[in-house]
Every structure is written in C-alpha cells, then in structure tokens.
XYZ file of C-alpha atoms in Angstrom:
218
model
C 12.447 28.725 -1.093
C 9.789 31.658 -0.882
C 7.045 32.356 0.787
C 3.353 32.957 0.612
C 4.005 37.155 0.674
C 6.771 36.648 -1.919
C 9.306 36.979 -0.083
C 12.959 34.487 -1.231
C 15.312 32.228 1.271
C 17.909 31.625 -1.162
C 17.872 27.553 0.489
C 22.643 27.273 -0.208
C 22.534 29.600 3.398
C 21.383 29.668 6.918
C 18.912 32.724 8.218
C 19.217 34.526 12.068
C 15.716 36.023 11.775
C 16.295 37.541 15.065
C 18.385 40.420 13.916
C 16.947 39.815 9.558
C 20.257 38.059 8.381
C 21.506 35.720 5.988
C 24.221 34.112 6.187
C 26.313 31.511 4.265
C 29.236 28.857 5.472
C 33.344 30.365 3.741
C 34.727 27.666 6.541
C 35.696 26.346 10.178
C 33.039 28.872 11.970
C 34.238 32.506 8.930
C 30.647 33.310 7.303
C 29.945 35.260 4.558
C 27.228 37.832 6.531
C 24.217 39.984 4.776
C 21.253 41.111 4.897
C 17.387 39.310 3.882
C 15.580 41.105 1.414
C 11.789 41.590 3.916
C 14.338 44.330 6.058
C 14.336 46.433 2.757
C 11.009 46.629 2.526
C 10.611 47.210 6.499
C 13.276 50.271 6.135
C 13.244 51.758 2.983
C 15.515 51.829 0.419
C 19.085 52.465 2.004
C 20.613 55.759 0.067
C 24.282 55.469 2.550
C 24.936 51.836 4.333
C 28.136 51.809 7.131
C 30.030 48.102 8.516
C 31.647 48.344 10.739
C 35.497 47.839 9.837
C 37.447 46.228 8.771
C 39.419 44.348 11.782
C 37.746 45.208 15.185
C 35.341 43.206 17.478
C 31.451 43.204 17.036
C 29.528 42.737 19.614
C 26.898 40.203 20.662
C 23.847 42.472 19.975
C 25.711 45.597 19.117
C 25.870 47.610 15.916
C 27.316 45.221 12.722
C 25.784 47.875 9.891
C 24.077 50.709 9.933
C 21.271 50.803 6.329
C 21.092 55.800 6.487
C 18.063 56.840 4.798
C 16.198 60.416 5.353
C 13.721 59.309 8.228
C 16.004 56.260 9.559
C 18.483 54.666 10.591
C 18.524 50.931 10.794
C 20.761 48.818 12.562
C 21.490 44.782 11.980
C 23.814 43.637 15.095
C 25.288 41.281 15.438
C 24.258 37.750 16.512
C 27.473 36.272 18.739
C 30.936 37.322 18.815
C 32.918 38.387 16.030
C 35.282 39.470 14.447
C 35.312 40.899 10.812
C 37.566 39.773 8.541
C 36.728 42.082 4.951
C 33.914 43.715 4.679
C 32.162 43.948 0.997
C 34.772 47.236 -0.310
C 32.235 47.018 -3.922
C 29.189 47.854 -2.258
C 26.232 50.388 -2.843
C 23.166 51.056 -2.283
C 21.988 50.220 -5.745
C 23.324 46.713 -5.686
C 22.155 45.834 -2.416
C 18.370 46.978 -2.505
C 18.852 44.968 -6.359
C 20.949 41.674 -5.269
C 21.365 41.858 -1.652
C 21.329 37.096 -1.315
C 24.697 38.038 -3.735
C 26.629 40.757 -4.689
C 25.401 43.187 -1.819
C 27.141 41.372 0.739
C 28.007 43.152 4.326
C 30.793 41.701 5.047
C 32.821 38.122 6.285
C 33.233 37.395 9.610
C 34.385 34.981 11.947
C 32.366 33.692 15.295
C 34.085 32.985 18.919
C 30.288 30.809 19.586
C 27.894 28.961 17.991
C 25.370 30.397 16.146
C 22.592 27.565 17.385
C 19.717 29.927 16.474
C 20.359 29.346 13.201
C 17.752 27.787 10.764
C 17.194 26.685 6.795
C 15.575 28.509 4.315
C 12.138 26.270 5.494
C 12.012 27.154 8.629
C 13.367 31.572 7.924
C 10.441 31.468 5.167
C 7.883 31.113 7.924
C 8.933 32.319 10.156
C 9.331 35.884 9.013
C 6.487 35.460 6.760
C 5.246 35.888 10.920
C 7.303 38.543 11.214
C 6.177 40.531 7.491
C 2.339 40.769 8.396
C 2.859 42.484 11.612
C 5.064 44.230 10.259
C 2.983 44.786 7.276
C 5.740 43.725 4.408
C 5.145 42.301 1.121
C 8.329 41.109 -1.093
C 7.244 43.673 -4.181
C 8.837 44.075 -8.219
C 9.955 48.116 -6.486
C 11.884 49.545 -3.619
C 10.275 52.370 -3.331
C 12.366 55.709 -2.087
C 9.769 56.352 0.958
C 7.091 53.205 2.485
C 3.813 54.881 4.022
C 1.555 53.157 6.331
C -2.284 55.044 5.861
C -5.843 54.232 7.108
C -8.403 56.098 7.202
C -12.508 56.097 7.452
C -12.961 56.956 4.171
C -10.946 56.090 1.178
C -10.846 59.964 0.544
C -9.392 60.676 3.705
C -7.183 57.886 2.421
C -6.463 59.215 -0.781
C -5.742 63.455 -0.231
C -2.967 61.740 3.228
C -1.095 59.435 0.535
C -1.448 62.786 -1.854
C -0.112 65.016 0.859
C 2.963 62.561 1.863
C 3.560 62.629 -2.416
C 3.509 67.231 -2.632
C 5.497 67.608 0.727
C 8.129 64.470 0.629
C 9.375 63.320 -2.646
C 10.874 64.791 -5.701
C 9.409 63.927 -9.588
C 10.853 60.899 -10.080
C 10.823 59.196 -6.382
C 8.926 56.538 -5.093
C 6.293 55.585 -2.335
C 5.520 52.130 -1.051
C 1.833 53.849 0.411
C 0.320 50.530 2.524
C -3.673 51.037 3.560
C -6.505 48.344 3.893
C -10.594 48.583 2.824
C -12.727 50.987 3.079
C -9.465 51.178 -0.870
C -9.492 49.365 -3.230
C -7.301 47.592 -6.391
C -9.439 50.505 -8.103
C -9.796 53.607 -6.273
C -5.917 53.575 -6.093
C -5.627 53.317 -9.687
C -7.705 56.213 -10.101
C -6.446 57.816 -8.210
C -2.853 57.194 -10.644
C -4.947 58.694 -13.313
C -6.448 61.509 -11.854
C -3.178 62.788 -10.328
C -0.654 61.771 -13.319
C 1.420 60.701 -10.725
C 2.763 56.405 -12.156
C 0.875 53.048 -11.003
C 3.579 50.879 -10.309
C 2.936 48.197 -8.508
C -0.227 47.032 -6.923
C -0.885 44.118 -4.357
C -3.071 43.169 -1.584
C -1.993 40.368 0.506
C -4.299 39.693 2.506
C -6.266 43.078 4.163
C -3.313 44.842 3.115
C -3.400 46.590 0.008
C 0.534 47.695 -0.799
C 0.743 50.214 -3.849
C 3.679 51.623 -5.184
C 4.030 55.516 -6.740
C 6.263 56.939 -8.474
C 5.575 61.552 -9.120
C 5.775 62.570 -11.990
C 4.159 65.669 -11.673
C-alpha cells in the first residue's frame, strides 16, 4: 500500500502506528518486528542500531531498539510485554536504510497479550499520512545523513541558513534533507546547487512543503 506522501506499507503484515513499527506473524503469538521507513526519514540516517538482547523481557513502553546518529537517539518502544526470541545478527545501518521491511528487520518477539491496536496496511497508510504531515516527513529516494527544517521571511534567508548548516555539519559526500516552504521555490533551490557546486540529489513538493536533498561536494 502506497500513501499520498509516497510512503510504502507492504500488505503482508500489520502495523503498530503509535510505535512506528511493523509486525509480521510467524506463529502463534510470535512476530517479526521492524521499523517503518517514514520513521527513518523523521529521525535521520542511523549510524548505530541497538536492539534489546535476545532472551530478555521487554516490558510495555520500554526500549525495544534505539537508532542513533550524531544528532539524536531515537527509541522504538515495545507495544506490549514481549520476550525477545531472536535479534537480526546481520543488521547494519546500511541494511536497515536499504530494506527496512525485509532484511532490515529488528527482532523476533513473543507477545504476552493481544496486539489489539495492530492495523492492516490500508489503515496504516491513512494514519501514517496524518502523522507524516505533522512531522514534515516525505518518503524520498534518498535517506539523507542530516535533516534540516528551515523557514524564513525571504528566500535569501532560507538559503543562507542552508549554506551555514552544510558548512558547519556536513563532510564532503554527506547529504542534507532540507524541508522548507514559500518563499523558496524549486527554481531557487536548483539555482543554489548550481551556484555553490553542491549536488542536488532530489527535489519534491508535497503539499505546502518543499523537500530538497543536497550532497556536499566542496
């Protein structure tokens, strides 16, 4: 199922929207669990993934996994009391970003109570669309290293802040997801890349928000 913001939710599993998780039944009360892709666009590209150890009990609303990058740690919480049966030993940040719905799964769990809030892909797409709009999230082709939301009274002010962020935080080859709005336009953002030498990877307007991804080239 694909939502209006281009985020995909495979139909062969269920979703726990409040926890930003997908779950795939394996047997009675046993599920494979992972993170939905729009959450990655919200928190930024992970540099480290910590999953609760196999053989332990995760109480409801306690840490199931943590996605870490230089700017923040994002916790994924257990929806109910559950036992961690197995963790994905092959999981890497790169694999999670590339395929969060298959090889990038987090853990296999056994739940201690029914997952009454789990919904199918159609309902999940509708619910996540509202959440993504509130978070300023769009599912793009590229998951950038950094995310920067910037608004200003003038286009010049917006582009100045973008330039300052790139200079301060990004190394050559790293990417920045810029989220902005009027008065900046697609033409302005394209011209900025041409003027500065930074590579424009992607540009898309969804609703009132303009999403632009630059790669620092110089």
